[in-house]
Coordinates of C-alpha atoms and ligand atoms in Angstrom, one line a residue:
M1 CA 15.5 -10.9 -27.3
K2 CA 11.9 -12.3 -27.8
I3 CA 10.7 -13.1 -24.3
T4 CA 9.0 -16.4 -23.7
N5 CA 10.0 -17.1 -20.1
I6 CA 9.6 -14.8 -17.2
C7 CA 10.4 -15.3 -13.5
C8 CA 9.3 -12.9 -10.8
I9 CA 10.9 -13.1 -7.4
G10 CA 8.4 -12.0 -4.7
A11 CA 4.7 -13.2 -4.7
G12 CA 3.4 -10.1 -2.8
Y13 CA 1.0 -7.3 -3.5
V14 CA 3.1 -6.1 -6.5
G15 CA 4.5 -9.4 -7.9
G16 CA 1.3 -11.4 -7.7
P17 CA -1.2 -9.2 -9.5
T18 CA 1.4 -7.9 -12.0
M19 CA 2.5 -11.3 -13.1
A20 CA -1.1 -12.5 -13.3
V21 CA -2.0 -9.8 -15.7
I22 CA 1.2 -10.4 -17.8
A23 CA 0.2 -14.1 -18.0
E24 CA -3.3 -13.2 -19.0
K25 CA -2.3 -10.8 -21.7
C26 CA 0.7 -12.8 -23.0
P27 CA -0.4 -16.5 -23.4
H28 CA 2.9 -17.2 -25.3
I29 CA 5.0 -16.3 -22.2
K30 CA 5.5 -18.7 -19.3
V31 CA 5.4 -16.7 -16.1
T32 CA 6.7 -18.2 -12.8
V33 CA 6.3 -16.4 -9.5
V34 CA 8.6 -17.6 -6.8
D35 CA 8.8 -16.7 -3.1
L36 CA 10.7 -18.0 -0.1
N37 CA 7.5 -18.0 1.9
E38 CA 6.1 -21.5 1.5
A39 CA 2.7 -20.7 3.1
R40 CA 2.2 -17.7 0.7
I41 CA 3.0 -19.9 -2.4
A42 CA 0.7 -22.6 -1.1
A43 CA -2.1 -20.1 -0.8
W44 CA -1.5 -18.9 -4.4
N45 CA -1.8 -22.5 -5.4
D46 CA -4.9 -23.2 -3.3
E47 CA -7.5 -25.1 -5.2
D48 CA -10.1 -22.6 -4.3
V49 CA -9.0 -19.5 -6.1
N50 CA -10.9 -17.4 -3.5
N51 CA -8.2 -18.3 -1.0
I52 CA -5.3 -16.6 -2.8
P53 CA -3.3 -14.6 -0.3
I54 CA -4.1 -11.2 -1.7
Y55 CA -7.5 -9.6 -2.0
E56 CA -7.9 -7.5 -5.1
P57 CA -11.2 -7.1 -7.0
G58 CA -11.0 -9.2 -10.2
L59 CA -7.7 -10.9 -9.4
N60 CA -9.1 -14.3 -8.6
E61 CA -10.7 -14.5 -12.0
I62 CA -7.5 -13.8 -13.8
V63 CA -5.6 -16.2 -11.6
A64 CA -8.2 -18.9 -12.3
N65 CA -7.8 -18.3 -16.1
T66 CA -4.1 -18.5 -16.2
R67 CA -2.9 -20.6 -13.2
N68 CA -1.1 -23.8 -14.3
K69 CA -1.5 -22.8 -17.9
N70 CA 1.1 -20.1 -18.3
L71 CA 1.2 -18.8 -14.7
F72 CA 2.9 -20.8 -12.0
F73 CA 3.6 -20.2 -8.3
S74 CA 6.6 -22.0 -6.8
T75 CA 9.2 -22.0 -4.1
A76 CA 11.8 -23.4 -6.5
V77 CA 13.6 -20.1 -6.9
D78 CA 16.8 -21.4 -8.5
Q79 CA 15.1 -23.3 -11.2
A80 CA 12.8 -20.4 -12.1
I81 CA 15.8 -18.1 -12.3
D82 CA 17.7 -20.5 -14.4
E83 CA 14.9 -20.9 -17.0
A84 CA 14.0 -17.3 -17.3
Q85 CA 15.2 -14.7 -19.8
L86 CA 13.7 -11.9 -17.9
I87 CA 13.6 -11.7 -14.1
F88 CA 11.4 -9.2 -12.2
I89 CA 12.5 -8.4 -8.7
S90 CA 9.4 -7.6 -6.5
V91 CA 10.6 -8.3 -3.1
N92 CA 9.7 -6.0 -0.2
T93 CA 12.0 -3.0 0.7
P94 CA 10.7 -1.8 4.0
T95 CA 12.2 1.2 5.8
K96 CA 15.3 0.1 7.8
T97 CA 14.6 -0.6 11.5
Y98 CA 18.2 -0.7 12.5
G99 CA 21.6 0.9 12.0
T100 CA 22.5 3.8 9.8
G101 CA 19.4 5.3 8.1
K102 CA 17.2 3.6 10.7
G103 CA 13.6 4.8 10.2
M104 CA 14.4 6.5 6.8
A105 CA 16.5 4.5 4.3
A106 CA 15.1 1.5 2.5
D107 CA 16.3 -1.8 3.7
L108 CA 17.8 -3.4 0.6
K109 CA 18.8 -6.7 2.1
H110 CA 16.1 -8.7 0.2
I111 CA 17.2 -7.1 -3.0
E112 CA 20.8 -7.9 -2.4
L113 CA 20.0 -11.5 -1.6
C114 CA 18.1 -11.8 -4.9
A115 CA 21.0 -10.3 -6.8
R116 CA 23.4 -12.8 -5.2
Q117 CA 21.1 -15.7 -5.9
I118 CA 20.7 -14.7 -9.6
A119 CA 24.4 -14.3 -9.9
K120 CA 25.0 -17.7 -8.5
V121 CA 22.4 -19.5 -10.6
A122 CA 22.5 -17.8 -14.0
K123 CA 24.2 -19.6 -16.8
N124 CA 23.1 -17.4 -19.7
D125 CA 22.5 -13.7 -20.3
K126 CA 19.5 -12.2 -18.5
I127 CA 17.5 -9.0 -18.2
I128 CA 16.8 -8.1 -14.5
V129 CA 13.9 -5.8 -13.9
E130 CA 13.5 -3.8 -10.7
K131 CA 9.8 -3.7 -9.9
S132 CA 9.9 -2.9 -6.2
T133 CA 10.1 0.8 -5.3
L134 CA 13.7 1.4 -4.7
P135 CA 15.8 4.3 -3.7
V136 CA 17.5 6.0 -6.6
R137 CA 20.7 4.3 -7.7
T138 CA 19.7 0.8 -6.6
A139 CA 20.3 -0.5 -10.1
E140 CA 23.9 0.5 -9.7
A141 CA 24.3 -1.7 -6.6
L142 CA 22.5 -4.5 -8.4
K143 CA 24.7 -4.3 -11.4
S144 CA 27.9 -4.2 -9.2
I145 CA 26.9 -7.4 -7.4
L146 CA 25.8 -9.2 -10.6
D147 CA 28.9 -8.2 -12.6
N148 CA 31.3 -9.1 -9.8
T149 CA 29.9 -12.4 -8.6
G150 CA 28.4 -13.9 -11.8
N151 CA 29.8 -16.6 -14.0
G152 CA 30.8 -14.2 -16.8
V153 CA 27.1 -13.9 -17.7
Q154 CA 25.9 -10.6 -19.1
F155 CA 23.1 -8.8 -17.1
Q156 CA 21.1 -5.9 -18.2
I157 CA 19.3 -4.0 -15.5
L158 CA 16.1 -2.2 -16.1
S159 CA 14.0 -0.1 -13.8
N160 CA 10.2 -0.6 -14.4
P161 CA 8.4 0.9 -11.4
E162 CA 4.9 -0.3 -10.6
F163 CA 2.3 2.4 -10.3
L164 CA -0.7 0.2 -9.4
A165 CA -2.7 1.2 -6.4
E166 CA -4.0 -1.5 -4.2
G167 CA -7.8 -2.1 -4.4
T168 CA -7.7 -1.2 -8.1
A169 CA -4.6 -3.2 -9.0
V170 CA -6.1 -5.2 -11.8
Q171 CA -7.7 -2.2 -13.5
D172 CA -4.5 -0.2 -13.1
L173 CA -2.5 -3.0 -14.7
L174 CA -4.9 -3.6 -17.5
H175 CA -5.2 0.1 -18.3
P176 CA -2.1 1.9 -17.0
D177 CA -1.8 5.7 -17.4
R178 CA 1.8 4.9 -18.5
V179 CA 4.4 2.2 -18.2
L180 CA 7.9 3.5 -17.4
I181 CA 11.0 1.6 -18.4
G182 CA 14.5 2.9 -17.6
G183 CA 17.6 1.3 -19.0
E184 CA 21.2 2.0 -19.9
T185 CA 21.9 4.2 -22.9
T186 CA 24.2 1.6 -24.4
P187 CA 23.0 -0.5 -27.4
E188 CA 22.6 -3.5 -25.1
G189 CA 20.6 -1.4 -22.7
Q190 CA 18.3 -0.2 -25.4
Q191 CA 17.8 -3.8 -26.7
A192 CA 16.8 -4.9 -23.2
I193 CA 14.3 -2.0 -23.0
E194 CA 12.8 -3.1 -26.3
S195 CA 12.4 -6.7 -25.1
L196 CA 10.4 -5.4 -22.1
V197 CA 8.4 -2.9 -24.3
D198 CA 7.4 -5.9 -26.5
V199 CA 5.9 -7.7 -23.4
Y200 CA 3.8 -4.7 -22.4
A201 CA 2.9 -3.9 -26.0
N202 CA 0.7 -7.0 -26.0
W203 CA -2.0 -4.8 -24.3
V204 CA -0.6 -1.3 -23.6
P205 CA -0.7 1.3 -26.4
K206 CA 2.9 2.1 -27.4
E207 CA 2.5 5.8 -26.8
R208 CA 1.9 5.0 -23.2
I209 CA 5.2 3.2 -22.8
L210 CA 7.9 5.7 -21.7
K211 CA 11.6 5.0 -22.1
T212 CA 14.0 6.9 -19.9
N213 CA 17.4 6.4 -18.3
V214 CA 17.6 4.2 -15.2
W215 CA 17.9 7.0 -12.7
S216 CA 15.0 9.0 -14.1
S217 CA 12.8 6.0 -13.9
E218 CA 13.7 5.2 -10.3
L219 CA 13.3 8.8 -9.2
S220 CA 10.0 9.2 -11.1
K221 CA 8.4 6.5 -8.9
L222 CA 9.5 8.3 -5.7
T223 CA 8.4 11.6 -7.1
A224 CA 4.9 10.3 -8.1
N225 CA 4.3 8.9 -4.7
A226 CA 5.6 12.0 -2.9
F227 CA 3.3 14.3 -5.0
L228 CA 0.3 12.1 -4.3
A229 CA 1.0 11.9 -0.6
Q230 CA 1.6 15.7 -0.6
R231 CA -1.9 16.3 -1.9
V232 CA -3.4 14.2 0.9
S233 CA -1.4 16.1 3.5
S234 CA -2.3 19.4 1.9
I235 CA -6.0 18.7 2.1
N236 CA -5.6 17.3 5.6
A237 CA -3.9 20.5 6.7
M238 CA -6.8 22.4 5.3
S239 CA -9.2 20.1 7.1
E240 CA -7.9 21.3 10.5
L241 CA -8.3 24.9 9.5
C242 CA -11.8 24.1 8.3
E243 CA -12.7 22.6 11.6
K244 CA -11.8 25.8 13.4
T245 CA -13.7 28.0 11.0
E246 CA -17.0 27.8 9.2
A247 CA -15.6 26.0 6.1
N248 CA -16.3 22.5 5.0
V249 CA -13.3 20.7 3.6
N250 CA -15.5 18.6 1.2
E251 CA -16.8 21.9 -0.3
V252 CA -13.3 23.3 -0.5
A253 CA -12.0 20.2 -2.2
K254 CA -14.7 20.3 -4.7
A255 CA -14.2 24.0 -5.4
I256 CA -10.4 23.7 -6.0
G257 CA -10.7 20.3 -7.8
M258 CA -12.7 21.9 -10.5
D259 CA -9.7 24.0 -11.5
S260 CA -8.3 21.9 -14.3
R261 CA -4.8 22.7 -13.2
I262 CA -5.4 21.2 -9.8
G263 CA -7.8 18.3 -10.7
S264 CA -10.2 16.5 -8.5
K265 CA -8.4 13.3 -7.6
F266 CA -6.6 12.7 -4.3
L267 CA -8.3 15.5 -2.5
K268 CA -10.2 13.5 0.1
A269 CA -9.5 14.6 3.6
S270 CA -9.0 11.6 5.9
V271 CA -7.6 10.3 9.1
G272 CA -4.3 10.1 7.3
F273 CA -2.7 8.2 4.4
G274 CA -1.3 4.7 4.9
G275 CA 0.0 1.9 2.7
S276 CA 3.4 0.4 2.1
C277 CA 4.5 3.1 -0.3
F278 CA 3.9 6.7 0.6
Q279 CA 5.7 7.1 3.9
K280 CA 8.5 4.7 2.8
D281 CA 9.1 6.5 -0.4
I282 CA 9.1 10.0 1.1
L283 CA 11.4 8.9 3.8
N284 CA 13.7 7.6 1.1
L285 CA 13.5 10.9 -0.7
V286 CA 14.3 12.7 2.5
Y287 CA 17.2 10.4 3.2
I288 CA 18.7 10.8 -0.3
S289 CA 18.3 14.5 -0.2
K290 CA 20.1 14.7 3.2
A291 CA 22.8 12.5 1.9
F292 CA 23.5 15.1 -0.8
G293 CA 23.3 17.9 1.7
L294 CA 20.0 19.2 0.3
N295 CA 18.5 20.0 3.7
E296 CA 15.8 22.4 2.4
V297 CA 14.6 19.7 0.0
A298 CA 14.6 17.1 2.7
D299 CA 12.7 19.3 5.1
Y300 CA 10.2 20.2 2.5
W301 CA 9.2 16.6 1.9
E302 CA 9.5 15.5 5.5
Q303 CA 6.7 17.9 6.3
V304 CA 4.3 15.7 4.3
I305 CA 4.9 12.9 6.8
I306 CA 4.9 15.2 9.8
M307 CA 1.4 16.5 8.7
N308 CA 0.2 12.9 8.3
D309 CA 1.4 11.8 11.7
H310 CA -0.3 14.9 13.2
Q311 CA -3.6 14.0 11.4
K312 CA -3.7 10.5 12.9
R313 CA -2.8 11.8 16.3
R314 CA -5.3 14.6 16.2
F315 CA -8.0 12.1 15.3
S316 CA -7.4 9.9 18.4
R317 CA -7.0 12.9 20.6
N318 CA -10.3 14.3 19.5
I319 CA -12.0 11.0 20.3
V320 CA -10.6 11.1 23.9
Q321 CA -11.5 14.8 24.3
T322 CA -15.0 14.4 23.0
L323 CA -15.7 11.4 25.2
Y324 CA -15.3 13.6 28.3
N325 CA -11.6 13.3 28.4
T326 CA -11.5 9.6 29.1
V327 CA -11.9 6.5 27.2
S328 CA -10.6 4.2 29.9
G329 CA -12.6 1.0 30.0
K330 CA -14.9 2.3 27.2
K331 CA -15.8 0.3 24.2
I332 CA -14.9 2.0 21.0
A333 CA -16.0 0.3 17.8
F334 CA -13.6 0.4 14.9
L335 CA -15.0 0.0 11.4
G336 CA -12.1 -0.8 9.1
W337 CA -8.5 -1.7 9.7
A338 CA -7.1 -1.9 6.1
F339 CA -5.3 1.2 4.9
K340 CA -7.9 1.8 2.2
K341 CA -11.0 0.0 0.9
D342 CA -10.9 -3.1 -1.3
T343 CA -7.6 -4.5 0.0
N344 CA -6.6 -6.8 2.9
D345 CA -3.3 -4.9 3.2
T346 CA -2.9 -3.1 6.6
R347 CA 0.7 -1.8 6.2
E348 CA 1.0 1.6 7.8
S349 CA -2.8 1.9 8.1
A350 CA -3.9 4.9 10.1
A351 CA -6.1 2.6 12.1
I352 CA -3.0 1.0 13.7
Y353 CA -1.8 4.3 15.1
V354 CA -5.2 5.4 16.2
A355 CA -5.8 2.1 18.0
D356 CA -2.3 2.4 19.6
D357 CA -3.2 5.8 21.0
L358 CA -6.5 4.7 22.3
I359 CA -5.1 1.6 24.0
N360 CA -2.6 3.9 25.7
E361 CA -5.7 5.6 27.1
Q362 CA -7.0 2.1 28.2
A363 CA -9.9 2.0 25.7
N364 CA -11.3 -1.4 24.6
I365 CA -11.4 -1.6 20.9
A366 CA -14.1 -3.7 19.1
L367 CA -13.1 -4.1 15.5
Y368 CA -14.7 -5.2 12.3
D369 CA -13.1 -5.2 8.9
P370 CA -14.5 -7.1 6.0
K371 CA -11.1 -8.5 4.9
V372 CA -8.8 -8.3 7.9
G373 CA -8.7 -10.9 10.7
H374 CA -7.7 -10.9 14.4
Q375 CA -4.2 -12.3 13.9
Q376 CA -3.2 -9.5 11.4
V377 CA -4.6 -6.8 13.7
L378 CA -2.5 -8.2 16.6
A379 CA 0.6 -8.5 14.5
D380 CA 0.2 -4.9 13.4
L381 CA 0.0 -3.6 17.0
D382 CA 2.7 -5.9 18.2
Y383 CA 5.0 -4.6 15.4
L384 CA 4.7 -1.1 16.9
D385 CA 6.2 -2.5 20.1
T386 CA 4.4 0.0 22.3
R387 CA 3.5 -2.6 24.9
K388 CA 3.5 -6.3 25.6
P389 CA 1.6 -8.5 23.1
A390 CA -0.6 -9.8 25.9
D391 CA -1.7 -6.2 26.6
N392 CA -2.7 -5.6 23.0
E393 CA -4.7 -8.8 23.2
K394 CA -6.6 -7.6 26.2
H395 CA -7.6 -4.3 24.6
I396 CA -8.6 -5.4 21.1
H397 CA -11.4 -7.7 20.1
T398 CA -12.3 -8.5 16.5
F399 CA -15.8 -9.4 15.3
D400 CA -17.0 -10.9 12.1
N401 CA -20.2 -8.9 12.4
P402 CA -20.2 -5.1 12.5
Y403 CA -23.4 -4.9 14.5
M404 CA -21.9 -6.9 17.3
A405 CA -18.8 -4.8 17.2
C406 CA -20.9 -1.7 17.8
E407 CA -23.3 -3.1 20.4
N408 CA -23.0 -1.2 23.7
A409 CA -20.2 0.9 22.3
H410 CA -19.6 4.5 23.4
A411 CA -18.5 5.5 19.9
V412 CA -17.9 4.2 16.4
A413 CA -14.8 5.3 14.6
I414 CA -14.6 4.8 10.8
L415 CA -11.1 4.1 9.7
T416 CA -11.5 2.6 6.2
E417 CA -13.9 3.7 3.5
W418 CA -15.4 0.3 2.8
D419 CA -18.5 0.8 0.7
E420 CA -20.6 -1.6 2.7
F421 CA -20.4 0.7 5.8
K422 CA -22.7 3.1 4.0
D423 CA -25.4 0.5 3.7
Y424 CA -25.6 -0.6 7.3
D425 CA -28.8 -0.2 9.3
W426 CA -27.5 2.8 11.3
K427 CA -30.7 3.1 13.2
K428 CA -30.2 -0.4 14.5
I429 CA -26.6 0.4 15.4
Y430 CA -27.7 3.6 17.2
D431 CA -30.3 1.8 19.2
S432 CA -27.7 -0.8 20.4
M433 CA -25.1 1.8 21.6
L434 CA -24.7 3.7 24.8
K435 CA -26.0 7.3 24.7
P436 CA -24.9 9.8 23.6
A437 CA -23.8 7.7 20.7
F438 CA -20.8 9.2 18.8
I439 CA -19.5 8.6 15.3
F440 CA -16.0 9.7 14.4
D441 CA -15.9 9.4 10.6
G442 CA -12.3 9.4 9.6
R443 CA -13.2 9.0 6.0
N444 CA -16.1 11.4 5.6
L445 CA -18.0 8.3 4.4
L446 CA -21.4 8.7 5.9
D447 CA -24.2 11.2 5.3
A448 CA -23.9 13.7 8.2
E449 CA -27.5 14.9 8.1
K450 CA -28.8 11.4 8.1
M451 CA -26.7 10.4 11.0
R452 CA -27.6 13.4 13.0
A453 CA -31.3 12.8 12.3
I454 CA -31.0 9.3 13.7
G455 CA -29.6 10.9 16.9
F456 CA -25.8 10.3 16.6
V457 CA -23.3 12.9 17.6
Y458 CA -21.5 12.8 14.3
Q459 CA -18.1 14.3 13.6
S460 CA -16.3 14.1 10.3
I461 CA -12.9 15.3 9.2
G462 CA -12.7 19.0 8.2
S463 CA -16.1 20.4 9.0
Ligands
UDX501 C1 0.1 4.3 -4.0 C2 0.1 5.0 -5.4 O1 -1.2 5.5 -5.7 C3 0.5 4.0 -6.4 O2 0.6 4.6 -7.7 C4 1.9 3.3 -6.1 O3 2.2 2.3 -7.0 C5 1.8 2.8 -4.7 O4 1.4 3.7 -3.7 P1 -1.6 2.7 -2.7 O5 -0.7 3.0 -1.5 O6 -1.9 1.3 -3.0 O7 -0.9 3.3 -4.0 O8 -2.9 3.5 -2.5 P2 -3.5 5.0 -2.7 O9 -4.8 4.9 -3.4 O10 -2.4 5.8 -3.4 O11 -3.8 5.5 -1.3 C6 -2.7 5.7 -0.3 C7 -3.3 6.2 1.0 O12 -3.8 7.6 0.8 C8 -4.5 5.4 1.5 O13 -4.4 5.3 2.9 C9 -5.7 6.3 1.1 O14 -6.8 6.0 1.9 C10 -5.1 7.7 1.3 N1 -5.8 8.7 0.5 C11 -5.8 8.7 -0.8 C12 -6.5 9.7 1.2 O15 -6.5 9.8 2.4 N2 -7.1 10.7 0.4 C13 -7.1 10.7 -0.9 O16 -7.7 11.6 -1.5 C14 -6.4 9.6 -1.6
ADP502 P1 5.1 -5.7 -2.1 O1 4.0 -4.9 -1.7 O2 6.3 -4.9 -2.5 O3 4.8 -6.7 -3.2 P2 5.1 -7.9 -0.2 O4 5.7 -7.9 1.2 O5 3.7 -8.1 -0.4 O6 5.6 -6.6 -0.8 O7 5.8 -9.0 -1.1 C1 7.2 -9.3 -1.1 C2 7.5 -10.8 -1.2 O8 8.9 -11.0 -1.5 C3 7.2 -11.5 0.2 O9 6.2 -12.5 -0.1 C4 8.6 -12.1 0.5 O10 8.5 -13.4 1.1 C5 9.3 -12.2 -0.8 N1 10.8 -12.2 -0.7 C6 11.6 -11.4 0.0 N2 12.9 -11.7 -0.2 C7 12.9 -12.8 -1.1 C8 13.9 -13.5 -1.7 N3 15.2 -13.3 -1.4 N4 13.6 -14.6 -2.5 C9 12.3 -14.8 -2.7 N5 11.2 -14.1 -2.2 C10 11.5 -13.1 -1.4

């Protein structure tokens, strides 16, 4: 089937950028992104393209090029489903917060709702593409709903996991290491795969488009994220050992990264990984493994999360201990709240957990993040449900100026590796702080010698 009309359900961090790039690279395809969230769709349609709801370098330009030409954002879900030949599902699949599998399994209720809606609306054959990260065998569930509630319409289900990383989404989409498409081995399944291959082939070299069976594709996504997260937990585990010895984790990372079998990427010790994928996907893997009775496999991967939780906790504990065992009533400046630089996404950000620990110790947090505002910060803390929202509000203040956040602070904690932090006038910050002035650099971002020369008591991760 030659694809000329695509619908994407879910206008989030995955659906938005992915569809924008497809629209940019395939001017002959009409792409409609739909979402139930009216405010989000309104923001995507905002006249000023700088107000789109997702911050990603380069995204606003692509949206400006394509919006209302062949890229559309809408809340008219049924109409878009009806018109499309190919439907991407990119709705969120958070970890369940209730019932069986609570805290581990993925909550598939949004996916199921999409399937039921597609089944209700579709009048002709369609290809359904899973884009969200899903636990293995979701396609099976999707197929069962579609085949049993549809109007005799034929559905082909493909798994096409997204490997983009936030902050570099546009570049990752324009130049992917690989595109993975899983489908059924039947002739119809293979035809559906080819239809999607033809879409990507508009800009991705064919040899980078991998075709597999559905289960391999779904599992590859979980495996990729588990391996990446494992690297971060591995170097973070070494960081604690480095702190107790004379080693420097940055030097260790460089030394091992030059081994071409290990490679240099994803070896940055940090306050802990965050983001919507790593923890969720590993928990999924753990859940699936346990469901098959593979307890050793489950325990092996769970340790990656246990290490990450330990890393976050150890960072906040160190702040308290270093500040003479009490932060009660003290002003601690936080630079950064997003889970990494160049995104406004805060899901599972280490900053949330560090703040939560410090608020338990009655600290006052003064926060600056270039892309995250007060409401989001409060929402993240309230979501943890540790204390009453009013108490979170009492302990956290956000500033739109980093120098004001740091003024009269006892310590600065760096939680996100935003480039601009490196260029601040640190002497000016030092002068405005209480003495001794501490920096806890959770991203090993600043130059230790320079900071110490200014007068800071500077601590980084892993040295
Ligand atoms: C990840 C995968 O990289 C991507 O392929 C997948 O599609 C979604 O999940 P993302 O979560 O957007 O992407 O960001 P990523 O760059 O992987 O970083 C995840 C977390 O690990 C961040 O909190 C980051 O700061 C942290 N990290 C990463 C480190 O602490 N050290 C590193 O060396 C690398
Ligand atoms: P991701 O990082 O996976 O893209 P987001 O939470 O950023 O996750 O985006 C998912 C989007 O999917 C949200 O904007 C949400 O409103 C939307 N969504 C969830 N369920 C449905 C549904 N049944 N129909 C349409 N949109 C949905």
